[in-house]
Amino acid sequence: MSYQVLARKWRPRTFASLVGQEHVVRALTHALTARRLHHAYLFTGTRGVGKTTLARILAKALNCETGVSATPCGSCSACQEIDSGRFVDLLEVDAATNTKVDEMRQLLENAVYAPTRGRFKVYVIDEVHMLSNSAFNAMLKTLEEPPEHVKFILATTDPQKIPVTVLSRCLQFNLKQMTQPLIASHLQQILEVEAISAEAGALQLLARSAAGSMRDALSLLDQAIAHGSGKVEETQVREMLGAVDLDHLLSIVDALLAGDAAAMLQIADDMAARSLSFDAALQEMAALFTRLQIAQLAPQAIADDLPERQRIETLAAALDPEFVQLAYQIAVHGRRELPLAPDELAGFVMTLLRLHAFRPAREDDSGARPATVGVAAARPASAPPPADASRPAAPAAADSPGRPAMEVASAAPAAAPATPAAAVPPAPLVPAAAATPAGDWHQILAALRVSGMARELAQHCELREQQSGRIVLRLSPAHRHLLMKPAQDKLQQSLAEH
């Protein structure tokens, strides 16, 4: 006997054996039990989630020789012929190859005749959105007032392309994508019956690569069994899929914490030598940063049986939550920009260097100390003194008294000479009672028209002192990566306009 692929061998034949579509099964079961049968059904969903399978099970439930039932017997001639695709009153049409109006008219001309063997004549039209507008129009009359013995079951992956006049005449059921744990569990059950050994990590990789499609998962499982010579092992599945080992990504994060850009590039070269997919690497990197953020904010949500749990918790404790959010965005945007890069390796390397450029400064870094940002006050609290009438008017290009010149001072290495602020004369200190408390910085920030990185910089600063014509802000070394010239300039300008 010839080999039958797993996707066909394990195709569900009853509602009870259908996996992951309980909401649709419940509705159809209740309708069949109560004999509230609609004349047209529309099943929508991505590939491999059970649209055609559900249509065949419904056809069996309608034509089973024991009667209309939610549990067809599966042993009568009608059920067996439907399972084998030989039932004369079940007409399966591929709309992708029968798109013309003449083909649809020829198909519907036979709808007026009574079924040959079954109780109902069932039309299953797959990929119905591929029909032309003329074919849809030819179908409308029969779809609106079909003969009592005719049932339509439409299936599509793109319901938005179906005319609303057709949608309004059908009961629509949206089939969900399968979750990864559900796919992995179903694959495990199949392998136990097939007496094939498998590692849990390998099944997780297959479930993730299936992207919610059970049919894709079974096809990948067939390929993995052949690749592993009758065994499903994680290393072989990872090699087959070109998936990236999590150790590579964890080593990248370790090098990122150490500030070792050369080590990060060496890991990228090793991945290129193994012909690993950098698109998959960035996808896995985003997933890793997601797990790190969960470990920081909701550690109880991390699975106890996760092999890398201890290492993830160690990295989560060493990283700032704000930087993890930024790193996730860098990984996602790096993957999006990968097709635009000169090659995949260059795009991946630039993403790693971007992570390194934005990494937070550590306390043990050389020369790391709190950064102080000094910004001139936008408007003095007291009114300016009246101008002397005998003094000549200031030139038009000069700054107005109410809008003094701006000045930004930041932390610099000790060897760098300080730049004197010669353009701004020292202003007298205001009385202590007039100084703004540190708590008022949030009120000042709320009134500023600033966004993006400039607002991030302002939110992580604290107000140390405010003098006449100068505001002194302090920035922690942990957020030193926010201290960039464009952000300082925008914050300075916003304070000047405040």
PDB file of N, CA and C in Angstrom, residues 414-451:
ATOM      1  N   ALA A 414      36.953  64.272  31.830  1.00  0.00           N
ATOM      2  CA  ALA A 414      37.740  65.260  32.551  1.00  0.00           C
ATOM      3  C   ALA A 414      38.803  65.889  31.656  1.00  0.00           C
ATOM      4  N   ALA A 415      39.302  65.137  30.677  1.00  0.00           N
ATOM      5  CA  ALA A 415      40.367  65.660  29.823  1.00  0.00           C
ATOM      6  C   ALA A 415      39.863  66.716  28.856  1.00  0.00           C
ATOM      7  N   ALA A 416      38.566  66.747  28.584  1.00  0.00           N
ATOM      8  CA  ALA A 416      38.039  67.698  27.614  1.00  0.00           C
ATOM      9  C   ALA A 416      37.930  69.068  28.255  1.00  0.00           C
ATOM     10  N   PRO A 417      38.395  70.114  27.608  1.00  0.00           N
ATOM     11  CA  PRO A 417      38.298  71.458  28.196  1.00  0.00           C
ATOM     12  C   PRO A 417      36.867  71.942  28.171  1.00  0.00           C
ATOM     13  N   ALA A 418      36.489  72.632  29.206  1.00  0.00           N
ATOM     14  CA  ALA A 418      35.133  73.171  29.299  1.00  0.00           C
ATOM     15  C   ALA A 418      35.021  74.389  28.399  1.00  0.00           C
ATOM     16  N   THR A 419      33.891  74.531  27.753  1.00  0.00           N
ATOM     17  CA  THR A 419      33.654  75.664  26.859  1.00  0.00           C
ATOM     18  C   THR A 419      33.022  76.796  27.660  1.00  0.00           C
ATOM     19  N   PRO A 420      33.653  77.925  27.767  1.00  0.00           N
ATOM     20  CA  PRO A 420      33.059  79.019  28.550  1.00  0.00           C
ATOM     21  C   PRO A 420      31.856  79.597  27.840  1.00  0.00           C
ATOM     22  N   ALA A 421      30.850  79.939  28.612  1.00  0.00           N
ATOM     23  CA  ALA A 421      29.638  80.540  28.056  1.00  0.00           C
ATOM     24  C   ALA A 421      29.826  82.043  28.022  1.00  0.00           C
ATOM     25  N   ALA A 422      30.665  82.491  27.106  1.00  0.00           N
ATOM     26  CA  ALA A 422      30.989  83.914  27.058  1.00  0.00           C
ATOM     27  C   ALA A 422      29.838  84.732  26.518  1.00  0.00           C
ATOM     28  N   ALA A 423      28.974  84.108  25.729  1.00  0.00           N
ATOM     29  CA  ALA A 423      27.895  84.874  25.109  1.00  0.00           C
ATOM     30  C   ALA A 423      26.813  85.238  26.098  1.00  0.00           C
ATOM     31  N   VAL A 424      26.746  84.512  27.222  1.00  0.00           N
ATOM     32  CA  VAL A 424      25.681  84.766  28.186  1.00  0.00           C
ATOM     33  C   VAL A 424      26.306  85.322  29.450  1.00  0.00           C
ATOM     34  N   PRO A 425      26.078  86.566  29.824  1.00  0.00           N
ATOM     35  CA  PRO A 425      26.666  87.135  31.041  1.00  0.00           C
ATOM     36  C   PRO A 425      26.052  86.488  32.266  1.00  0.00           C
ATOM     37  N   PRO A 426      26.832  86.336  33.331  1.00  0.00           N
ATOM     38  CA  PRO A 426      26.280  85.725  34.548  1.00  0.00           C
ATOM     39  C   PRO A 426      25.149  86.560  35.102  1.00  0.00           C
ATOM     40  N   ALA A 427      24.068  85.883  35.404  1.00  0.00           N
ATOM     41  CA  ALA A 427      22.890  86.571  35.935  1.00  0.00           C
ATOM     42  C   ALA A 427      22.871  86.426  37.446  1.00  0.00           C
ATOM     43  N   PRO A 428      22.354  87.405  38.160  1.00  0.00           N
ATOM     44  CA  PRO A 428      22.274  87.309  39.630  1.00  0.00           C
ATOM     45  C   PRO A 428      21.321  86.208  40.036  1.00  0.00           C
ATOM     46  N   LEU A 429      21.649  85.545  41.141  1.00  0.00           N
ATOM     47  CA  LEU A 429      20.801  84.479  41.645  1.00  0.00           C
ATOM     48  C   LEU A 429      19.504  85.059  42.164  1.00  0.00           C
ATOM     49  N   VAL A 430      18.418  84.331  41.925  1.00  0.00           N
ATOM     50  CA  VAL A 430      17.129  84.734  42.468  1.00  0.00           C
ATOM     51  C   VAL A 430      17.066  84.285  43.909  1.00  0.00           C
ATOM     52  N   PRO A 431      16.227  84.860  44.740  1.00  0.00           N
ATOM     53  CA  PRO A 431      16.101  84.427  46.132  1.00  0.00           C
ATOM     54  C   PRO A 431      15.676  82.973  46.209  1.00  0.00           C
ATOM     55  N   ALA A 432      16.023  82.343  47.331  1.00  0.00           N
ATOM     56  CA  ALA A 432      15.702  80.925  47.503  1.00  0.00           C
ATOM     57  C   ALA A 432      14.217  80.690  47.468  1.00  0.00           C
ATOM     58  N   ALA A 433      13.439  81.628  47.947  1.00  0.00           N
ATOM     59  CA  ALA A 433      11.984  81.444  47.950  1.00  0.00           C
ATOM     60  C   ALA A 433      11.422  81.412  46.554  1.00  0.00           C
ATOM     61  N   ALA A 434      12.112  82.049  45.608  1.00  0.00           N
ATOM     62  CA  ALA A 434      11.606  82.077  44.235  1.00  0.00           C
ATOM     63  C   ALA A 434      12.050  80.887  43.416  1.00  0.00           C
ATOM     64  N   ALA A 435      12.978  80.063  43.940  1.00  0.00           N
ATOM     65  CA  ALA A 435      13.452  78.899  43.186  1.00  0.00           C
ATOM     66  C   ALA A 435      12.345  77.874  43.040  1.00  0.00           C
ATOM     67  N   THR A 436      12.316  77.220  41.882  1.00  0.00           N
ATOM     68  CA  THR A 436      11.275  76.227  41.614  1.00  0.00           C
ATOM     69  C   THR A 436      11.639  74.906  42.274  1.00  0.00           C
ATOM     70  N   PRO A 437      10.773  74.296  43.087  1.00  0.00           N
ATOM     71  CA  PRO A 437      11.078  72.991  43.683  1.00  0.00           C
ATOM     72  C   PRO A 437      11.235  71.942  42.591  1.00  0.00           C
ATOM     73  N   ALA A 438      11.934  70.846  42.963  1.00  0.00           N
ATOM     74  CA  ALA A 438      12.167  69.784  41.977  1.00  0.00           C
ATOM     75  C   ALA A 438      10.874  69.153  41.513  1.00  0.00           C
ATOM     76  N   GLY A 439       9.850  69.124  42.386  1.00  0.00           N
ATOM     77  CA  GLY A 439       8.587  68.506  42.013  1.00  0.00           C
ATOM     78  C   GLY A 439       7.847  69.250  40.926  1.00  0.00           C
ATOM     79  N   ASP A 440       8.206  70.561  40.717  1.00  0.00           N
ATOM     80  CA  ASP A 440       7.506  71.340  39.697  1.00  0.00           C
ATOM     81  C   ASP A 440       7.984  71.010  38.288  1.00  0.00           C
ATOM     82  N   TRP A 441       9.033  70.186  38.143  1.00  0.00           N
ATOM     83  CA  TRP A 441       9.521  69.849  36.802  1.00  0.00           C
ATOM     84  C   TRP A 441       8.458  69.110  36.000  1.00  0.00           C
ATOM     85  N   HIS A 442       7.662  68.266  36.680  1.00  0.00           N
ATOM     86  CA  HIS A 442       6.611  67.545  35.973  1.00  0.00           C
ATOM     87  C   HIS A 442       5.534  68.513  35.476  1.00  0.00           C
ATOM     88  N   GLN A 443       5.271  69.579  36.242  1.00  0.00           N
ATOM     89  CA  GLN A 443       4.312  70.583  35.775  1.00  0.00           C
ATOM     90  C   GLN A 443       4.864  71.342  34.573  1.00  0.00           C
ATOM     91  N   ILE A 444       6.163  71.656  34.631  1.00  0.00           N
ATOM     92  CA  ILE A 444       6.779  72.334  33.485  1.00  0.00           C
ATOM     93  C   ILE A 444       6.756  71.423  32.261  1.00  0.00           C
ATOM     94  N   LEU A 445       7.073  70.134  32.474  1.00  0.00           N
ATOM     95  CA  LEU A 445       7.115  69.185  31.363  1.00  0.00           C
ATOM     96  C   LEU A 445       5.742  69.005  30.731  1.00  0.00           C
ATOM     97  N   ALA A 446       4.683  69.007  31.562  1.00  0.00           N
ATOM     98  CA  ALA A 446       3.335  68.830  31.029  1.00  0.00           C
ATOM     99  C   ALA A 446       2.934  69.981  30.118  1.00  0.00           C
ATOM    100  N   ALA A 447       3.503  71.156  30.348  1.00  0.00           N
ATOM    101  CA  ALA A 447       3.146  72.321  29.532  1.00  0.00           C
ATOM    102  C   ALA A 447       4.018  72.465  28.290  1.00  0.00           C
ATOM    103  N   LEU A 448       5.082  71.676  28.192  1.00  0.00           N
ATOM    104  CA  LEU A 448       5.983  71.799  27.046  1.00  0.00           C
ATOM    105  C   LEU A 448       5.404  71.103  25.819  1.00  0.00           C
ATOM    106  N   ARG A 449       5.647  71.679  24.664  1.00  0.00           N
ATOM    107  CA  ARG A 449       5.260  71.064  23.394  1.00  0.00           C
ATOM    108  C   ARG A 449       6.470  70.320  22.836  1.00  0.00           C
ATOM    109  N   VAL A 450       6.701  69.146  23.377  1.00  0.00           N
ATOM    110  CA  VAL A 450       7.861  68.362  22.991  1.00  0.00           C
ATOM    111  C   VAL A 450       7.442  66.904  22.898  1.00  0.00           C
ATOM    112  N   SER A 451       8.024  66.173  21.956  1.00  0.00           N
ATOM    113  CA  SER A 451       7.649  64.776  21.737  1.00  0.00           C
ATOM    114  C   SER A 451       8.883  63.996  21.311  1.00  0.00           C
TER     115      SER A 451
END
